[in-house]
XYZ file of C-alpha atoms in Angstrom:
482
model
C 1.091 17.432 10.994
C 2.227 14.016 9.740
C 3.048 11.614 12.551
C 6.793 10.780 12.460
C 7.709 7.229 11.512
C 8.932 4.888 14.232
C 12.720 4.522 14.315
C 14.413 1.185 13.604
C 16.758 -0.095 16.284
C 18.401 -2.385 13.716
C 19.052 -1.373 10.133
C 18.661 -3.978 7.352
C 21.711 -4.484 5.134
C 22.942 -7.217 2.793
C 26.345 -8.577 3.824
C 28.786 -10.192 1.379
C 29.373 -13.802 2.467
C 30.643 -15.464 -0.730
C 33.505 -17.737 0.260
C 33.551 -16.315 3.802
C 33.393 -18.428 6.954
C 30.087 -18.500 8.814
C 30.410 -20.428 12.098
C 27.485 -22.163 13.794
C 28.036 -23.303 17.378
C 25.640 -26.055 18.451
C 24.315 -29.430 17.400
C 20.580 -29.295 18.057
C 17.448 -28.063 16.322
C 18.323 -24.346 16.615
C 21.745 -24.866 15.032
C 20.253 -27.055 12.285
C 17.734 -24.311 11.391
C 20.488 -21.700 11.069
C 22.585 -24.085 8.976
C 19.716 -24.649 6.533
C 19.163 -20.882 6.338
C 22.824 -20.103 5.597
C 23.028 -22.974 3.104
C 20.974 -20.755 0.786
C 24.065 -18.531 0.510
C 27.526 -19.102 -0.981
C 29.179 -18.769 2.432
C 31.608 -21.414 3.715
C 29.791 -23.074 6.633
C 31.551 -24.424 9.707
C 29.613 -26.277 12.419
C 31.196 -26.700 15.850
C 29.599 -29.429 17.988
C 30.817 -32.531 19.744
C 27.274 -33.940 19.979
C 25.264 -33.105 16.827
C 21.828 -34.694 16.643
C 21.462 -37.533 14.146
C 19.455 -35.639 11.515
C 21.818 -32.676 11.696
C 24.890 -34.905 11.437
C 23.446 -36.631 8.355
C 22.688 -33.265 6.731
C 26.246 -32.036 7.453
C 27.683 -35.087 5.725
C 25.305 -34.950 2.731
C 26.004 -31.277 2.052
C 29.768 -31.296 2.528
C 29.665 -28.838 5.420
C 32.827 -28.502 7.504
C 32.363 -29.943 10.981
C 34.589 -29.633 14.047
C 33.657 -32.535 16.332
C 34.961 -30.994 19.547
C 33.820 -28.833 22.450
C 33.632 -25.133 21.636
C 36.589 -22.840 22.256
C 37.086 -19.145 21.408
C 39.472 -19.779 18.538
C 36.689 -21.415 16.527
C 35.068 -18.042 15.760
C 38.237 -16.158 14.835
C 38.213 -14.901 11.245
C 34.499 -15.606 10.673
C 32.282 -13.083 8.906
C 29.449 -13.944 11.318
C 28.727 -16.372 14.138
C 25.585 -18.121 15.352
C 25.426 -19.166 19.005
C 22.835 -21.959 18.959
C 23.767 -24.337 21.750
C 20.429 -24.148 23.564
C 22.295 -23.298 26.780
C 22.171 -19.657 27.914
C 25.553 -19.754 29.669
C 27.278 -21.313 26.649
C 25.562 -18.924 24.226
C 26.683 -15.962 26.339
C 30.248 -17.243 26.252
C 30.137 -17.546 22.456
C 28.615 -14.058 22.150
C 31.265 -12.509 24.395
C 34.091 -14.232 22.506
C 32.753 -13.120 19.115
C 32.325 -9.516 20.213
C 35.817 -9.456 21.684
C 37.165 -10.634 18.320
C 35.037 -8.124 16.379
C 32.807 -10.756 14.763
C 29.036 -10.053 14.539
C 27.072 -12.642 16.510
C 23.517 -13.920 16.642
C 22.389 -15.908 19.698
C 19.220 -17.839 18.881
C 16.202 -16.615 20.889
C 18.407 -14.385 23.040
C 17.983 -10.826 21.642
C 20.144 -9.251 24.341
C 23.154 -11.268 23.095
C 22.643 -10.436 19.404
C 24.497 -7.966 17.184
C 22.205 -8.867 14.269
C 18.964 -10.742 13.646
C 18.268 -13.208 10.850
C 15.277 -12.203 8.741
C 12.556 -14.319 7.249
C 13.856 -14.664 3.700
C 12.151 -14.730 0.316
C 14.853 -16.146 -1.952
C 14.772 -15.411 -5.672
C 18.554 -15.146 -6.008
C 20.010 -12.716 -6.887
C 16.806 -11.035 -5.722
C 16.241 -11.393 -1.986
C 13.573 -9.945 0.278
C 14.300 -9.937 4.002
C 11.610 -9.413 6.644
C 12.671 -8.645 10.186
C 11.029 -7.700 13.474
C 14.198 -7.053 15.536
C 13.551 -10.371 17.225
C 10.176 -9.248 18.569
C 7.943 -11.438 16.404
C 9.596 -14.184 14.320
C 6.210 -15.811 13.663
C 4.894 -12.519 12.256
C 7.929 -12.257 9.981
C 7.241 -15.782 8.675
C 3.596 -14.913 8.006
C 4.624 -11.847 6.001
C 7.240 -13.900 4.142
C 4.598 -16.440 3.110
C 2.357 -13.701 1.704
C 5.175 -12.096 -0.288
C 6.365 -15.482 -1.548
C 2.935 -16.132 -3.065
C 3.022 -12.804 -4.918
C 6.348 -13.354 -6.677
C 6.932 -15.486 -9.739
C 9.424 -18.352 -9.263
C 11.254 -17.054 -12.383
C 11.893 -13.637 -10.848
C 15.437 -14.564 -9.823
C 16.294 -15.573 -13.393
C 14.825 -12.290 -14.594
C 16.963 -10.324 -12.136
C 20.045 -12.214 -13.331
C 19.200 -11.444 -16.948
C 18.721 -7.783 -16.048
C 22.195 -7.699 -14.525
C 23.704 -8.883 -17.807
C 21.993 -6.033 -19.694
C 22.660 -3.271 -17.183
C 25.897 -1.836 -18.629
C 24.581 -1.903 -22.199
C 21.315 -0.233 -21.211
C 23.158 2.529 -19.362
C 25.403 3.112 -22.388
C 22.638 3.175 -25.001
C 19.710 4.787 -23.180
C 19.677 8.308 -21.717
C 18.993 8.535 -18.001
C 15.363 9.328 -17.191
C 12.130 8.367 -18.933
C 13.680 6.281 -21.748
C 15.740 4.142 -19.395
C 12.881 3.694 -16.938
C 10.577 2.668 -19.785
C 13.056 0.036 -20.960
C 13.356 -1.514 -17.500
C 9.622 -1.322 -16.921
C 8.953 -3.213 -20.161
C 11.842 -5.582 -19.416
C 10.451 -6.628 -16.040
C 6.775 -6.631 -17.045
C 6.874 -7.401 -20.772
C 8.171 -10.006 -23.230
C 11.413 -10.965 -21.403
C 9.534 -11.677 -18.173
C 6.821 -13.647 -19.947
C 9.412 -15.770 -21.798
C 11.152 -16.732 -18.551
C 7.831 -17.632 -16.958
C 7.353 -20.058 -19.877
C 10.819 -21.514 -19.227
C 12.384 -20.025 -22.395
C 15.619 -18.284 -21.344
C 16.983 -17.843 -24.893
C 13.742 -16.242 -26.055
C 13.876 -13.997 -22.977
C 17.400 -12.816 -23.875
C 16.364 -12.249 -27.487
C 13.290 -10.257 -26.426
C 15.420 -8.109 -24.117
C 17.889 -7.346 -26.921
C 15.059 -6.388 -29.283
C 13.561 -4.173 -26.617
C 16.899 -2.464 -26.022
C 17.405 -1.633 -29.697
C 13.784 -0.862 -30.550
C 13.394 2.505 -32.249
C 10.155 3.623 -30.656
C 8.866 7.139 -30.283
C 8.086 7.860 -26.675
C 4.346 7.693 -26.108
C 2.750 8.753 -22.862
C -0.104 7.165 -21.006
C -2.589 8.436 -18.426
C -4.162 6.319 -15.686
C -7.201 7.793 -13.947
C -6.720 6.170 -10.564
C -9.113 5.971 -7.630
C -7.275 6.648 -4.363
C -10.144 5.308 -2.281
C -11.708 7.107 0.684
C -8.427 7.899 2.455
C -7.018 4.840 4.232
C -3.905 3.791 2.313
C -4.570 0.081 2.826
C -7.807 0.429 0.845
C -5.814 1.350 -2.272
C -6.083 -1.431 -4.870
C -3.045 -3.436 -5.966
C -3.471 -2.104 -9.505
C -3.583 1.486 -8.271
C -0.412 0.907 -6.255
C 1.346 -0.564 -9.287
C 0.477 2.481 -11.389
C 1.720 4.814 -8.650
C 5.028 2.934 -8.563
C 5.375 3.233 -12.356
C 4.311 6.880 -12.709
C 6.581 9.652 -13.923
C 4.037 12.239 -12.746
C 1.280 12.073 -10.102
C -1.402 14.769 -10.455
C -3.504 14.534 -7.313
C -6.649 16.090 -5.863
C -6.632 17.967 -2.563
C -8.702 15.324 -0.766
C -6.131 12.587 -1.409
C -4.108 12.054 1.816
C -0.341 12.444 1.761
C 0.019 8.833 2.964
C -1.553 7.618 -0.305
C 0.488 9.977 -2.500
C 3.639 8.769 -0.718
C 2.956 5.241 -2.006
C 4.112 6.416 -5.441
C 7.639 6.222 -6.799
C 9.892 8.449 -4.744
C 11.284 10.385 -7.720
C 7.927 10.887 -9.451
C 6.924 14.508 -10.030
C 3.959 15.382 -7.816
C 1.508 18.022 -8.969
C -1.367 19.225 -6.734
C -4.370 20.143 -8.845
C -6.762 21.155 -6.085
C -10.457 20.396 -6.451
C -11.337 20.982 -2.801
C -14.629 22.795 -2.210
C -14.133 26.559 -2.395
C -10.439 26.254 -3.298
C -9.634 25.024 -6.805
C -5.938 25.415 -7.641
C -6.716 24.516 -11.275
C -9.890 24.590 -13.309
C -11.070 21.374 -14.928
C -10.099 22.747 -18.342
C -6.573 23.444 -17.070
C -6.305 19.909 -15.683
C -7.377 18.479 -19.043
C -4.697 20.516 -20.849
C -2.066 19.459 -18.300
C -2.783 15.741 -18.707
C -2.540 15.964 -22.491
C 0.675 17.996 -22.306
C 2.391 15.563 -19.946
C 1.382 12.520 -21.987
C 2.663 14.138 -25.203
C 6.019 14.484 -23.461
C 6.111 10.686 -23.253
C 5.390 10.507 -19.544
C 3.318 7.958 -17.656
C 0.814 9.999 -15.685
C -1.373 9.022 -12.747
C -4.369 11.288 -12.266
C -5.068 10.450 -8.632
C -8.632 11.075 -7.492
C -10.294 10.617 -4.133
C -12.659 7.652 -4.003
C -13.532 6.306 -7.448
C -12.760 8.308 -10.629
C -16.174 7.542 -12.115
C -18.229 8.669 -9.097
C -18.349 12.485 -9.043
C -14.715 12.523 -10.146
C -15.057 14.506 -13.404
C -13.400 11.577 -15.161
C -15.757 11.877 -18.121
C -14.364 15.291 -19.084
C -10.768 14.120 -18.709
C -11.355 10.959 -20.751
C -12.959 13.016 -23.522
C -9.976 15.389 -23.603
C -7.568 12.448 -23.798
C -9.608 10.791 -26.553
C -9.687 14.013 -28.554
C -5.901 14.314 -28.232
C -5.275 10.687 -29.186
C -3.704 9.878 -25.812
C -3.946 6.346 -24.430
C -5.547 6.084 -21.000
C -7.191 3.679 -18.599
C -9.387 3.855 -15.522
C -8.407 2.164 -12.257
C -11.414 1.898 -9.912
C -11.195 2.902 -6.277
C -13.279 2.251 -3.183
C -15.874 4.997 -3.256
C -16.666 6.879 -0.034
C -20.208 5.541 0.210
C -18.895 1.997 0.597
C -16.304 3.087 3.164
C -18.924 4.977 5.172
C -21.239 1.979 5.096
C -18.379 -0.260 6.270
C -17.631 2.133 9.160
C -21.228 1.716 10.315
C -21.428 -1.997 9.387
C -24.401 -0.767 7.430
C -26.055 -2.900 4.711
C -26.687 -0.624 1.722
C -29.131 -3.201 0.407
C -31.204 -5.365 2.705
C -33.411 -8.245 1.669
C -37.053 -7.396 2.181
C -36.246 -3.718 2.883
C -34.392 -2.209 -0.095
C -32.801 -3.607 -3.242
C -31.525 -0.382 -4.824
C -29.305 2.563 -3.964
C -28.543 6.054 -5.244
C -25.324 8.112 -5.328
C -25.877 11.883 -5.355
C -24.259 15.146 -4.266
C -27.489 16.646 -2.999
C -26.967 19.841 -5.001
C -29.769 18.788 -7.359
C -32.243 19.610 -4.580
C -31.606 23.335 -5.001
C -33.694 23.455 -8.166
C -37.446 23.817 -8.204
C -38.179 20.352 -9.528
C -37.676 17.243 -7.439
C -34.845 15.131 -8.953
C -35.487 11.523 -9.887
C -33.250 10.193 -7.128
C -35.475 11.823 -4.502
C -38.409 9.896 -5.908
C -36.361 6.708 -5.620
C -35.606 7.532 -1.985
C -39.293 7.849 -1.265
C -39.882 4.454 -2.899
C -37.352 2.832 -0.554
C -33.878 3.159 -2.129
C -30.843 3.794 0.063
C -29.390 7.224 -0.737
C -25.687 8.097 -0.324
C -25.123 11.862 -0.383
C -21.564 12.981 -1.198
C -20.294 16.339 0.113
C -23.397 16.458 2.225
C -22.801 18.756 5.252
C -23.442 22.095 3.570
C -26.618 20.858 1.871
C -27.913 18.737 4.749
C -30.789 21.077 5.579
C -31.877 21.271 1.926
C -31.748 17.492 1.609
C -33.840 16.943 4.728
C -36.404 19.673 3.981
C -37.027 18.725 0.365
C -37.257 15.005 1.053
C -39.719 15.484 3.913
C -41.790 17.875 1.786
C -41.788 15.280 -0.993
C -43.187 12.626 1.318
C -40.231 10.760 2.828
C -40.976 9.956 6.475
C -39.189 12.305 8.953
C -38.191 9.267 11.045
C -36.271 7.638 8.159
C -32.891 6.500 9.496
C -29.763 8.542 8.702
C -26.034 7.840 9.182
C -23.265 10.425 8.726
C -19.483 9.878 8.597
C -16.701 12.451 8.435
C -13.394 11.114 7.032
C -14.747 7.659 6.262
C -12.243 4.797 6.639
C -9.668 6.894 8.546
C -8.681 6.370 12.162
C -9.952 9.846 13.122
C -13.395 9.444 11.546
C -16.503 10.778 13.331
C -19.876 9.100 13.109
C -23.378 10.447 13.743
C -26.780 8.821 13.529
C -30.407 9.870 13.782
C -33.393 10.509 11.556
C -34.117 12.646 8.523
C -35.728 15.217 10.826
C -32.413 15.506 12.723
C -30.256 15.960 9.616
C -30.603 19.736 9.366
C -28.501 20.128 12.544
C -25.487 18.850 10.615
C -25.168 22.099 8.661
C -24.343 24.040 11.826
C -21.681 21.534 12.823
C -18.796 23.668 11.505
C -16.117 21.594 13.259
C -16.572 18.915 10.589
C -13.810 20.004 8.216
C -13.192 16.686 6.442
C -15.298 15.149 3.655
C -18.739 14.104 4.916
C -20.861 11.226 3.630
C -24.558 10.993 4.509
C -26.559 7.781 4.023
C -30.359 7.849 4.183
C -32.829 4.984 4.086
C -34.635 2.257 5.968
C -31.619 -0.067 5.645
C -29.623 2.368 7.823
C -31.633 1.211 10.829
C -29.672 -2.044 10.697
C -26.336 -0.279 11.256
C -24.055 -0.646 14.278
C -24.205 2.723 16.064
C -21.493 1.912 18.605
C -19.148 4.892 18.811
C -21.620 7.120 16.954
C -23.009 10.403 18.268
C -26.772 11.107 18.023
C -27.672 13.901 15.596
C -30.548 14.843 17.890
C -28.001 15.814 20.526
C -26.273 18.071 18.018
C -29.600 19.728 17.221
C -30.205 20.347 20.918
C -26.753 21.877 21.318
C -27.365 24.153 18.346
C -30.695 25.252 19.849
C -29.063 26.004 23.202
C -26.377 28.064 21.493
C -29.012 30.066 19.632
C -30.923 30.681 22.883
C -27.772 31.761 24.702
C -26.865 34.096 21.830
C -30.321 35.726 22.078
C -29.691 36.539 25.747
C -26.385 38.299 25.129
């Protein structure tokens, strides 16, 4: 069951302040900070203070802000759209808060959450675009840190682009049918020629490009992105993968992709489960290929969302061939493959100077044939081996590698649900690995890493495989007595 989201005690909204009175009570640093914040808006500012500090007084004069040079009284807040109590004195701030509430005016008392009706967010200003980050007063420094990160991500011309979009909105809604065509226009507007022209400082060229885009007579052409969802943790999804999810009309996802990752897509995107879990395939690979081609021919942007990396045991080769044969455009977006996540969980170096300089990815199923696969020979020569989907073939892997000459005491690390909070870790030797097959409580995807470099891992929080083998032996003995 999905854990319910925490509830907000304050709900973020954007309040109209154009031409409205915003009153700031106080003359010190706290009041000055609120005045600078509200000066980013078109509100009519009024400062009430009989003793403003010199810097604040100079700023008030330079910016034409209304100033009442008198002690505070209740009538000063009447008719305001919002009030800031920033006197630095708790008794005075409480008085201001009580007066404002009595008059039905929302109030914010600086650094006094219990006196606040609202909290001021950390603000990323790209007017008319605004991004507000709040913590309900619990962590203003955290909000500022998040604001700084977001600010770096956004182009300075984004506000101009939003303003240009507003001027085209009515025309776009009149000319373009609701749905894919309209979304495609806005997607190309915000990411294509108009955006690039504004970034170059060419507003007229941006308007011209937007008009050409609006009246372009293009046949709708679909596109497929084969996207790696990573090992499971949503914060390991790449920025490019997230962008494609936000732009997708359809998300066709594998069974091993967690709901938290799928939920990062656009809310109104169609979501199609296509299975591919061991022993339970909701669609065959051929059916998936046909589906991707069909959706793209309908002009839709499709994300084929795969666990881990699409090119590592993801059947991407067959899907790319089908798309090529159908003349459909596509691209591959790499993901963090499970071997890397498992190694990170163990702080395990997959290559280690003087020990191993190569590694192998395999499913282990190759060991069921009579001949020894090439990767097994590499393991014997010292390569680190990462075995995907390894629990059910653990005994075969261990037996064949030992028979081929790999030392039984070669180090082994096993992770179920790599990268996730509920992951389980086991460690031991190649001789211990066969006990994993009987460990039927491991229902999530399992990654097994074998090699001398594994000995350098951090086994804190890991269970010994030898202990699992002993438990299995005890169970077998007890069963023989009943």
